[in-house]
Structure formats: structure tokens, C-alpha cells
């Protein structure tokens, strides 16, 4: 059974750094793209970027390029999303989702989401 | 960037009725690389339809997708109580991947 299990909720202050995780199981982790999707409170879904764990090929939405860093460690079947300096506007639910071996794919499996709250 | 517009914003219907949701793209979506997702409160999105018209694994056949180019439709033939949720379309044919703003389907 394919599963994506995300790290727990975080409460941070503006300016702090953060790295959240997404651990895949039940499939060959290195062979499928993992995407990250933001959902701000009461709002829709926004694609942030994706990574292919096999060779760490990473692609970002222009809206998020330079704002976050996506990485993966295939040895532990885990993808990461990190911020170096959080802002209040980063408060959102963040989902990881599995694509296919091809970047141009839908997301058939989703993590449960990680709620990030940034407040002074 | 391909901008997706969904209509209506909210659709109020009763169980047993037919729902028709629209998704329009600002440019042609190749192949077609168009998906539909369902999201219920405090849940992650769930893939319903990919490739504009193929049902994902385990999705009931009351859900169907159609369309090509810039116009796409999700149809729910007979609404069940569990179908009341928010529905998003997504294009994955051009980067950046984009989602529509969603259609909220609520009980009349």
C-alpha cells in the first residue's frame, strides 16, 4: 500500500527556520516525483514545486522559487520542504503528493498534510 | 502560466441530482493533462479523474470527466451525501502546474 506520512504540526516565530518531511512507503520512492502543495487557510491549492528523488531533479513554481527549498534523501525514502526565514504569510497546510515517473503527472497519492503556523 | 477558472464558485444541489462542474483554461492543456480532485474538510485532496476522462482507482462510475483543449467538465451523475465537498481541477501539461480556485458543492 502506497503511503505518504508527513511530519507533525509546527508553531514557529517569524524569522525562524523550518524543515518538514514526507516519508514514502509501499513503492519505489526514488522512481516517482514528489510534489509539494500549499493550502492557505480557507483557500485553494497551490503547487510549490516537485522533486525526483532518484537524481534530485527539482522544479519550482516561479511563485515559490527562492522562498523555499525542496530536497530528498532517497536512502530514507523522505522528501523535505524547508524555509530559512519564515513569515506570517507562510501559515498554511502543506501537502506532499506522489506523481509518476514522469514530471507531467497528476497526484494520485497524498500525505495527510503538515500545518505550519507562524506567529509572533 | 496556464490560469484555470472554475464555475460555478458554489453549486447547491440535492442528493440524487446531477452535478456539472466546469473548468476553463487560459491556454490549451496538452495531451490533455487535466485532473480533478475532491477535498472534504480537514482532509487531503483525493484524485478523481486524470487525463481529463480516466477515473482513478476506486472512484465510483457516477464520476465522469470530459473535455479537451481549454474546456473541461466533471459530471457527477447522481449525487450521494458523501459527494458534497470542494472540487479542484489541475493542469499538469505546462509548468508551473496550476490548480483552479475550486467549486464548492453543497447540499440544498
PDB file of C-alpha atoms in Angstrom:
ATOM      1  CA  UNK A   1       0.000   0.000   0.000  1.00  0.00           C
ATOM      2  CA  UNK A   2       1.372   3.390  -1.023  1.00  0.00           C
ATOM      3  CA  UNK A   3       1.600   5.796   1.901  1.00  0.00           C
ATOM      4  CA  UNK A   4       2.999   9.276   2.400  1.00  0.00           C
ATOM      5  CA  UNK A   5       3.390  10.213   6.046  1.00  0.00           C
ATOM      6  CA  UNK A   6       4.194  13.811   6.860  1.00  0.00           C
ATOM      7  CA  UNK A   7       5.796  15.281   9.953  1.00  0.00           C
ATOM      8  CA  UNK A   8       3.653  16.878  12.641  1.00  0.00           C
ATOM      9  CA  UNK A   9       2.251  20.359  13.043  1.00  0.00           C
ATOM     10  CA  UNK A  10       4.687  23.195  13.732  1.00  0.00           C
ATOM     11  CA  UNK A  11       4.330  26.525  15.501  1.00  0.00           C
ATOM     12  CA  UNK A  12       7.132  28.954  14.729  1.00  0.00           C
ATOM     13  CA  UNK A  13       8.007  32.633  15.067  1.00  0.00           C
ATOM     14  CA  UNK A  14       8.720  34.929  12.136  1.00  0.00           C
ATOM     15  CA  UNK A  15      12.347  34.700  11.090  1.00  0.00           C
ATOM     16  CA  UNK A  16      12.806  31.131  12.303  1.00  0.00           C
ATOM     17  CA  UNK A  17      13.828  28.269  10.035  1.00  0.00           C
ATOM     18  CA  UNK A  18      11.848  25.091   9.466  1.00  0.00           C
ATOM     19  CA  UNK A  19      12.151  21.785   7.635  1.00  0.00           C
ATOM     20  CA  UNK A  20       9.161  19.482   7.272  1.00  0.00           C
ATOM     21  CA  UNK A  21       9.216  15.967   5.914  1.00  0.00           C
ATOM     22  CA  UNK A  22       7.273  13.453   3.860  1.00  0.00           C
ATOM     23  CA  UNK A  23       8.156   9.766   4.129  1.00  0.00           C
ATOM     24  CA  UNK A  24       7.052   7.426   1.366  1.00  0.00           C
ATOM     25  CA  UNK A  25       6.431   3.703   1.686  1.00  0.00           C
ATOM     26  CA  UNK A  26       4.878   0.879  -0.288  1.00  0.00           C
ATOM     27  CA  UNK A  27       6.572   1.792  -3.561  1.00  0.00           C
ATOM     28  CA  UNK A  28       9.987   2.515  -5.068  1.00  0.00           C
ATOM     29  CA  UNK A  29      10.497   6.015  -3.619  1.00  0.00           C
ATOM     30  CA  UNK A  30      13.351   7.017  -5.922  1.00  0.00           C
ATOM     31  CA  UNK A  31      11.309   6.446  -9.083  1.00  0.00           C
ATOM     32  CA  UNK A  32       8.364   8.779  -8.553  1.00  0.00           C
ATOM     33  CA  UNK A  33       8.126  12.561  -8.446  1.00  0.00           C
ATOM     34  CA  UNK A  34       7.037  14.101  -5.155  1.00  0.00           C
ATOM     35  CA  UNK A  35       5.270  17.439  -5.251  1.00  0.00           C
ATOM     36  CA  UNK A  36       4.565  19.967  -2.527  1.00  0.00           C
ATOM     37  CA  UNK A  37       1.246  21.834  -2.433  1.00  0.00           C
ATOM     38  CA  UNK A  38       0.301  24.773  -0.211  1.00  0.00           C
ATOM     39  CA  UNK A  39      -3.184  25.499   1.066  1.00  0.00           C
ATOM     40  CA  UNK A  40      -3.547  28.744   2.975  1.00  0.00           C
ATOM     41  CA  UNK A  41      -6.399  28.981   5.499  1.00  0.00           C
ATOM     42  CA  UNK A  42      -9.738  28.830   3.698  1.00  0.00           C
ATOM     43  CA  UNK A  43      -8.071  28.970   0.287  1.00  0.00           C
ATOM     44  CA  UNK A  44      -7.305  26.724  -2.675  1.00  0.00           C
ATOM     45  CA  UNK A  45      -4.386  24.559  -3.693  1.00  0.00           C
ATOM     46  CA  UNK A  46      -1.082  25.949  -4.977  1.00  0.00           C
ATOM     47  CA  UNK A  47       1.706  23.878  -6.491  1.00  0.00           C
ATOM     48  CA  UNK A  48       5.052  24.865  -4.986  1.00  0.00           C
ATOM     49  CA  UNK A  49       7.443  22.519  -6.714  1.00  0.00           C
ATOM     50  CA  UNK A  50       8.457  18.911  -7.203  1.00  0.00           C
ATOM     51  CA  UNK A  51      11.477  16.676  -6.838  1.00  0.00           C
ATOM     52  CA  UNK A  52      12.545  13.397  -8.432  1.00  0.00           C
ATOM     53  CA  UNK A  53      14.332  11.578  -5.599  1.00  0.00           C
ATOM     54  CA  UNK A  54      16.282   9.351  -7.965  1.00  0.00           C
ATOM     55  CA  UNK A  55      18.530  12.182  -9.163  1.00  0.00           C
ATOM     56  CA  UNK A  56      17.216  15.154  -7.100  1.00  0.00           C
ATOM     57  CA  UNK A  57      15.956  16.942 -10.229  1.00  0.00           C
ATOM     58  CA  UNK A  58      13.900  19.770  -8.675  1.00  0.00           C
ATOM     59  CA  UNK A  59      11.463  22.162 -10.290  1.00  0.00           C
ATOM     60  CA  UNK A  60       9.823  25.150  -8.645  1.00  0.00           C
ATOM     61  CA  UNK A  61       6.841  27.315  -9.322  1.00  0.00           C
ATOM     62  CA  UNK A  62       8.058  30.868 -10.004  1.00  0.00           C
ATOM     63  CA  UNK A  63       5.867  31.960  -7.075  1.00  0.00           C
ATOM     64  CA  UNK A  64       7.945  29.868  -4.669  1.00  0.00           C
ATOM     65  CA  UNK A  65      11.386  29.892  -6.296  1.00  0.00           C
ATOM     66  CA  UNK A  66      13.858  31.340  -3.789  1.00  0.00           C
ATOM     67  CA  UNK A  67      11.282  31.227  -0.983  1.00  0.00           C
ATOM     68  CA  UNK A  68      11.595  27.533  -0.113  1.00  0.00           C
ATOM     69  CA  UNK A  69      13.960  24.631  -0.736  1.00  0.00           C
ATOM     70  CA  UNK A  70      12.795  21.179  -1.746  1.00  0.00           C
ATOM     71  CA  UNK A  71      15.103  18.232  -1.197  1.00  0.00           C
ATOM     72  CA  UNK A  72      15.008  14.464  -0.795  1.00  0.00           C
ATOM     73  CA  UNK A  73      17.051  11.685   0.777  1.00  0.00           C
ATOM     74  CA  UNK A  74      16.321   8.502  -1.109  1.00  0.00           C
ATOM     75  CA  UNK A  75      18.250   6.428   1.425  1.00  0.00           C
ATOM     76  CA  UNK A  76      15.460   7.088   3.936  1.00  0.00           C
ATOM     77  CA  UNK A  77      12.601   7.479   1.424  1.00  0.00           C
ATOM     78  CA  UNK A  78      11.915  11.027   2.568  1.00  0.00           C
ATOM     79  CA  UNK A  79      11.313  14.349   0.876  1.00  0.00           C
ATOM     80  CA  UNK A  80      11.681  17.699   2.603  1.00  0.00           C
ATOM     81  CA  UNK A  81      10.388  21.245   2.344  1.00  0.00           C
ATOM     82  CA  UNK A  82      12.320  23.929   4.151  1.00  0.00           C
ATOM     83  CA  UNK A  83      12.318  27.617   4.905  1.00  0.00           C
ATOM     84  CA  UNK A  84      15.305  29.667   6.074  1.00  0.00           C
ATOM     85  CA  UNK A  85      13.282  32.579   7.425  1.00  0.00           C
ATOM     86  CA  UNK A  86       9.565  32.117   7.975  1.00  0.00           C
ATOM     87  CA  UNK A  87       6.977  34.858   7.560  1.00  0.00           C
ATOM     88  CA  UNK A  88       3.468  35.076   8.953  1.00  0.00           C
ATOM     89  CA  UNK A  89       2.205  34.601   5.398  1.00  0.00           C
ATOM     90  CA  UNK A  90       3.757  31.099   5.373  1.00  0.00           C
ATOM     91  CA  UNK A  91       0.978  29.981   7.737  1.00  0.00           C
ATOM     92  CA  UNK A  92      -0.744  27.193   5.813  1.00  0.00           C
ATOM     93  CA  UNK A  93      -1.325  23.490   5.427  1.00  0.00           C
ATOM     94  CA  UNK A  94       1.393  21.870   3.321  1.00  0.00           C
ATOM     95  CA  UNK A  95       0.771  18.618   1.482  1.00  0.00           C
ATOM     96  CA  UNK A  96       3.192  16.309  -0.238  1.00  0.00           C
ATOM     97  CA  UNK A  97       1.835  14.225  -3.084  1.00  0.00           C
ATOM     98  CA  UNK A  98       3.175  11.465  -5.318  1.00  0.00           C
ATOM     99  CA  UNK A  99       3.225  11.835  -9.052  1.00  0.00           C
ATOM    100  CA  UNK A 100       4.568   9.310 -11.510  1.00  0.00           C
ATOM    101  CA  UNK A 101       7.978   8.580 -13.059  1.00  0.00           C
ATOM    102  CA  UNK A 102       7.190  11.496 -15.378  1.00  0.00           C
ATOM    103  CA  UNK A 103       7.140  15.105 -14.126  1.00  0.00           C
ATOM    104  CA  UNK A 104       3.991  15.758 -16.164  1.00  0.00           C
ATOM    105  CA  UNK A 105       1.608  13.797 -13.998  1.00  0.00           C
ATOM    106  CA  UNK A 106      -1.350  14.068 -11.708  1.00  0.00           C
ATOM    107  CA  UNK A 107      -1.029  13.384  -7.991  1.00  0.00           C
ATOM    108  CA  UNK A 108      -2.566  10.049  -7.144  1.00  0.00           C
ATOM    109  CA  UNK A 109      -1.418   9.778  -3.535  1.00  0.00           C
ATOM    110  CA  UNK A 110      -1.299  12.492  -0.889  1.00  0.00           C
ATOM    111  CA  UNK A 111       0.165  12.887   2.561  1.00  0.00           C
ATOM    112  CA  UNK A 112      -2.074  13.870   5.460  1.00  0.00           C
ATOM    113  CA  UNK A 113      -0.711  17.416   5.486  1.00  0.00           C
ATOM    114  CA  UNK A 114       1.502  19.395   7.861  1.00  0.00           C
ATOM    115  CA  UNK A 115       0.019  22.520   9.427  1.00  0.00           C
ATOM    116  CA  UNK A 116       2.575  25.300   9.807  1.00  0.00           C
ATOM    117  CA  UNK A 117       1.628  28.273  11.970  1.00  0.00           C
ATOM    118  CA  UNK A 118       3.915  31.299  12.022  1.00  0.00           C
ATOM    119  CA  UNK A 119       3.059  33.834  14.690  1.00  0.00           C
ATOM    120  CA  UNK A 120       4.888  36.172  16.994  1.00  0.00           C
TER     121      UNK A 120
ATOM    122  CA  UNK B   1       1.310  30.249 -16.749  1.00  0.00           C
ATOM    123  CA  UNK B   2      -1.980  28.499 -17.523  1.00  0.00           C
ATOM    124  CA  UNK B   3      -4.781  30.035 -15.459  1.00  0.00           C
ATOM    125  CA  UNK B   4      -7.706  27.748 -14.661  1.00  0.00           C
ATOM    126  CA  UNK B   5     -11.170  29.184 -13.997  1.00  0.00           C
ATOM    127  CA  UNK B   6     -13.836  27.045 -12.375  1.00  0.00           C
ATOM    128  CA  UNK B   7     -17.553  27.653 -12.430  1.00  0.00           C
ATOM    129  CA  UNK B   8     -19.763  27.960 -10.636  1.00  0.00           C
ATOM    130  CA  UNK B   9     -17.998  29.009  -7.447  1.00  0.00           C
ATOM    131  CA  UNK B  10     -20.694  27.302  -5.403  1.00  0.00           C
ATOM    132  CA  UNK B  11     -23.259  24.768  -6.559  1.00  0.00           C
ATOM    133  CA  UNK B  12     -26.220  23.924  -4.340  1.00  0.00           C
ATOM    134  CA  UNK B  13     -27.946  20.664  -5.192  1.00  0.00           C
ATOM    135  CA  UNK B  14     -29.841  17.825  -3.530  1.00  0.00           C
ATOM    136  CA  UNK B  15     -28.823  14.161  -3.233  1.00  0.00           C
ATOM    137  CA  UNK B  16     -29.862  12.269  -6.332  1.00  0.00           C
ATOM    138  CA  UNK B  17     -29.427  15.263  -8.635  1.00  0.00           C
ATOM    139  CA  UNK B  18     -26.828  15.611 -11.377  1.00  0.00           C
ATOM    140  CA  UNK B  19     -23.882  17.974 -10.907  1.00  0.00           C
ATOM    141  CA  UNK B  20     -21.941  19.575 -13.742  1.00  0.00           C
ATOM    142  CA  UNK B  21     -18.736  21.436 -12.874  1.00  0.00           C
ATOM    143  CA  UNK B  22     -16.729  23.435 -15.393  1.00  0.00           C
ATOM    144  CA  UNK B  23     -13.013  24.158 -15.692  1.00  0.00           C
ATOM    145  CA  UNK B  24     -11.683  26.525 -18.360  1.00  0.00           C
ATOM    146  CA  UNK B  25      -8.015  27.058 -19.169  1.00  0.00           C
ATOM    147  CA  UNK B  26      -6.416  30.264 -20.409  1.00  0.00           C
ATOM    148  CA  UNK B  27      -4.413  28.216 -22.949  1.00  0.00           C
ATOM    149  CA  UNK B  28      -4.800  24.770 -24.416  1.00  0.00           C
ATOM    150  CA  UNK B  29      -3.908  21.985 -21.982  1.00  0.00           C
ATOM    151  CA  UNK B  30      -1.839  19.467 -23.877  1.00  0.00           C
ATOM    152  CA  UNK B  31      -2.487  15.753 -24.167  1.00  0.00           C
ATOM    153  CA  UNK B  32      -4.859  16.527 -22.164  1.00  0.00           C
ATOM    154  CA  UNK B  33      -3.104  16.742 -18.870  1.00  0.00           C
ATOM    155  CA  UNK B  34      -6.109  17.696 -16.761  1.00  0.00           C
ATOM    156  CA  UNK B  35      -7.089  16.200 -13.400  1.00  0.00           C
ATOM    157  CA  UNK B  36      -9.940  16.624 -10.957  1.00  0.00           C
ATOM    158  CA  UNK B  37      -9.636  16.333  -7.170  1.00  0.00           C
ATOM    159  CA  UNK B  38     -12.176  16.188  -4.366  1.00  0.00           C
ATOM    160  CA  UNK B  39     -11.402  17.720  -0.984  1.00  0.00           C
ATOM    161  CA  UNK B  40     -13.514  17.359   2.128  1.00  0.00           C
ATOM    162  CA  UNK B  41     -12.986  19.472   5.264  1.00  0.00           C
ATOM    163  CA  UNK B  42      -9.769  18.692   7.133  1.00  0.00           C
ATOM    164  CA  UNK B  43      -8.831  16.043   4.578  1.00  0.00           C
ATOM    165  CA  UNK B  44      -6.185  15.897   1.896  1.00  0.00           C
ATOM    166  CA  UNK B  45      -7.349  16.137  -1.712  1.00  0.00           C
ATOM    167  CA  UNK B  46      -8.250  12.901  -3.469  1.00  0.00           C
ATOM    168  CA  UNK B  47      -7.644  12.251  -7.152  1.00  0.00           C
ATOM    169  CA  UNK B  48     -10.876  11.537  -9.025  1.00  0.00           C
ATOM    170  CA  UNK B  49     -10.058  11.949 -12.724  1.00  0.00           C
ATOM    171  CA  UNK B  50      -6.803  12.126 -14.689  1.00  0.00           C
ATOM    172  CA  UNK B  51      -6.142  12.627 -18.390  1.00  0.00           C
ATOM    173  CA  UNK B  52      -9.418  14.587 -18.483  1.00  0.00           C
ATOM    174  CA  UNK B  53     -11.611  11.472 -18.578  1.00  0.00           C
ATOM    175  CA  UNK B  54      -9.967   8.485 -16.834  1.00  0.00           C
ATOM    176  CA  UNK B  55     -11.264   7.562 -13.402  1.00  0.00           C
ATOM    177  CA  UNK B  56      -8.648   6.997 -10.717  1.00  0.00           C
ATOM    178  CA  UNK B  57      -8.534   3.679  -8.878  1.00  0.00           C
ATOM    179  CA  UNK B  58     -11.552   3.113  -6.660  1.00  0.00           C
ATOM    180  CA  UNK B  59     -13.561   6.088  -7.921  1.00  0.00           C
ATOM    181  CA  UNK B  60     -17.270   5.279  -8.452  1.00  0.00           C
ATOM    182  CA  UNK B  61     -18.567   5.387 -12.008  1.00  0.00           C
ATOM    183  CA  UNK B  62     -21.025   8.169 -11.149  1.00  0.00           C
ATOM    184  CA  UNK B  63     -17.986  10.456 -11.577  1.00  0.00           C
ATOM    185  CA  UNK B  64     -17.016  11.211 -15.163  1.00  0.00           C
ATOM    186  CA  UNK B  65     -14.765  13.728 -16.867  1.00  0.00           C
ATOM    187  CA  UNK B  66     -14.767  15.112 -20.367  1.00  0.00           C
ATOM    188  CA  UNK B  67     -13.304  17.862 -22.485  1.00  0.00           C
ATOM    189  CA  UNK B  68     -10.199  18.887 -24.330  1.00  0.00           C
ATOM    190  CA  UNK B  69      -8.257  21.982 -25.282  1.00  0.00           C
ATOM    191  CA  UNK B  70      -9.436  24.681 -22.925  1.00  0.00           C
ATOM    192  CA  UNK B  71     -12.821  23.394 -21.746  1.00  0.00           C
ATOM    193  CA  UNK B  72     -13.301  20.548 -19.299  1.00  0.00           C
ATOM    194  CA  UNK B  73     -16.233  19.181 -17.322  1.00  0.00           C
ATOM    195  CA  UNK B  74     -16.648  16.987 -14.264  1.00  0.00           C
ATOM    196  CA  UNK B  75     -20.057  15.334 -14.034  1.00  0.00           C
ATOM    197  CA  UNK B  76     -21.484  13.529 -11.032  1.00  0.00           C
ATOM    198  CA  UNK B  77     -24.487  11.633 -12.357  1.00  0.00           C
ATOM    199  CA  UNK B  78     -26.435  11.121  -9.125  1.00  0.00           C
ATOM    200  CA  UNK B  79     -25.197  12.880  -6.034  1.00  0.00           C
ATOM    201  CA  UNK B  80     -24.623  10.855  -2.902  1.00  0.00           C
ATOM    202  CA  UNK B  81     -24.390  12.541   0.537  1.00  0.00           C
ATOM    203  CA  UNK B  82     -20.625  11.928   0.627  1.00  0.00           C
ATOM    204  CA  UNK B  83     -20.094  13.864  -2.636  1.00  0.00           C
ATOM    205  CA  UNK B  84     -20.670  17.261  -1.066  1.00  0.00           C
ATOM    206  CA  UNK B  85     -17.171  18.750  -0.998  1.00  0.00           C
ATOM    207  CA  UNK B  86     -14.873  21.131  -2.851  1.00  0.00           C
ATOM    208  CA  UNK B  87     -13.658  20.111  -6.312  1.00  0.00           C
ATOM    209  CA  UNK B  88     -10.473  21.359  -7.945  1.00  0.00           C
ATOM    210  CA  UNK B  89      -9.202  20.960 -11.472  1.00  0.00           C
ATOM    211  CA  UNK B  90      -5.461  20.889 -12.141  1.00  0.00           C
ATOM    212  CA  UNK B  91      -3.427  21.098 -15.317  1.00  0.00           C
ATOM    213  CA  UNK B  92      -0.109  19.292 -15.455  1.00  0.00           C
ATOM    214  CA  UNK B  93       0.792  19.856 -19.091  1.00  0.00           C
ATOM    215  CA  UNK B  94       2.810  23.006 -18.633  1.00  0.00           C
ATOM    216  CA  UNK B  95       4.965  24.327 -15.838  1.00  0.00           C
ATOM    217  CA  UNK B  96       4.090  25.749 -13.412  1.00  0.00           C
ATOM    218  CA  UNK B  97       1.441  23.181 -12.643  1.00  0.00           C
ATOM    219  CA  UNK B  98      -1.696  25.050 -11.673  1.00  0.00           C
ATOM    220  CA  UNK B  99      -4.981  24.412  -9.883  1.00  0.00           C
ATOM    221  CA  UNK B 100      -8.305  26.096 -10.367  1.00  0.00           C
ATOM    222  CA  UNK B 101      -9.860  28.025  -7.466  1.00  0.00           C
ATOM    223  CA  UNK B 102     -12.360  25.261  -6.750  1.00  0.00           C
ATOM    224  CA  UNK B 103     -16.113  24.682  -6.872  1.00  0.00           C
ATOM    225  CA  UNK B 104     -17.880  24.122  -3.588  1.00  0.00           C
ATOM    226  CA  UNK B 105     -20.698  21.598  -3.925  1.00  0.00           C
ATOM    227  CA  UNK B 106     -23.093  21.942  -1.039  1.00  0.00           C
ATOM    228  CA  UNK B 107     -26.401  20.452  -0.017  1.00  0.00           C
ATOM    229  CA  UNK B 108     -29.503  22.410  -0.991  1.00  0.00           C
TER     230      UNK B 108
END
